[in-house]
XYZ file of C-alpha atoms in Angstrom:
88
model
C -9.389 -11.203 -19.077
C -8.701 -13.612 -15.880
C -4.711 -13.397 -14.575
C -3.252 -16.216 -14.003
C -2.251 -16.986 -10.985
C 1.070 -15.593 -9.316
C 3.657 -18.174 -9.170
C 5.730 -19.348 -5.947
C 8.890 -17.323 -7.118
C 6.718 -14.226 -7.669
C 5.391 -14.477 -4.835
C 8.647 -14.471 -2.781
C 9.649 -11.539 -5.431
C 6.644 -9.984 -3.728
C 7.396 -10.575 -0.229
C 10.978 -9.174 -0.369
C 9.870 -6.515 -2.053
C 7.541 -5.853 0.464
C 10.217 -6.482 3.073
C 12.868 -3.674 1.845
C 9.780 -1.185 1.555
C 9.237 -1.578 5.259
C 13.005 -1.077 5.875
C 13.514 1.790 3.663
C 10.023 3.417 5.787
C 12.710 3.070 8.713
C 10.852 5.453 11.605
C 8.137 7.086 8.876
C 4.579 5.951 9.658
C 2.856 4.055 7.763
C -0.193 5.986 6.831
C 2.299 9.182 6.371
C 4.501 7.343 3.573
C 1.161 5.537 1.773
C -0.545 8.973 2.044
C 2.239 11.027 0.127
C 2.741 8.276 -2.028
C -1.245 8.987 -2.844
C -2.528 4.965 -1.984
C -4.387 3.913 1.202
C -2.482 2.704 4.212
C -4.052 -0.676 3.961
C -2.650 -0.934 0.559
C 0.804 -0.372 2.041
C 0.008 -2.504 4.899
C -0.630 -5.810 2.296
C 2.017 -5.254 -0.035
C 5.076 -4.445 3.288
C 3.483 -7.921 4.304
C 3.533 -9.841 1.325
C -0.673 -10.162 0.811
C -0.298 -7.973 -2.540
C 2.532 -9.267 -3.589
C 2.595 -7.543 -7.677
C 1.753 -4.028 -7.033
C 1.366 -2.292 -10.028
C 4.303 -0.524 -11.617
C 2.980 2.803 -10.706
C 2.372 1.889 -7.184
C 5.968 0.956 -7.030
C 6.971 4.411 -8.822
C 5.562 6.371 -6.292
C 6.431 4.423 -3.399
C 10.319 4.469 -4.993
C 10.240 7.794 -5.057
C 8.716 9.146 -1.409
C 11.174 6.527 -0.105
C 14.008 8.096 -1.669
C 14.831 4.670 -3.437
C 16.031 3.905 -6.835
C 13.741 2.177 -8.978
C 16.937 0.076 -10.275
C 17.074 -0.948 -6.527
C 13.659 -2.275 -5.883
C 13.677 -3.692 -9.294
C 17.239 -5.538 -8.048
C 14.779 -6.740 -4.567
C 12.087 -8.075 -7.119
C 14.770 -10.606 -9.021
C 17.129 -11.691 -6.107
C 16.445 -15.018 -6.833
C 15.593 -15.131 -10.076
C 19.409 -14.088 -10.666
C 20.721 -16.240 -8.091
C 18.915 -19.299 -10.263
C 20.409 -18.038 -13.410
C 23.788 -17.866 -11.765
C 23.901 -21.287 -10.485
């Protein structure tokens, strides 16, 4: 089965996504945080970034949950603008 390709929007999904991970890692290390979420740092590294921008769900899971952040939130990251579009 071949994936389509992401789309623009998911792709910015993606990069914020990847953006509040980074935040919510505040002063935690990088390898510490991908390492107790049980994925290698340089999978980390590409999705804070934006370079894997649709983790899988259970990626997400973990990394929700060594962060200390709601699933609902992340979940609110991933359709920012999706809901702004709706909205307008």
């Amino acid at each position: 089965m071949v994936r389509p390709p992401l789309t623009p929007e998911q792709i910015a999904a993606g990069q914020r996504l990847g953006a509040a991970l980074r935040v919510a890692r505040g002063g935690r290390s990088l390898v510490e945080v991908a390492l107790a979420a049980g994925m290698s740092p340089e999978t980390l590294r590409k999705i804070e970034v934006g370079r894997l921008p649709a983790p899988a769900f259970g990626t997400v899971v973990c990394l929700s949950e060594v962060l200390g952040v709601a699933l609902s939130d992340l979940a609110d990251v991933w359709l920012a603008d999706l809901r702004l579009r709706e909205a307008s």
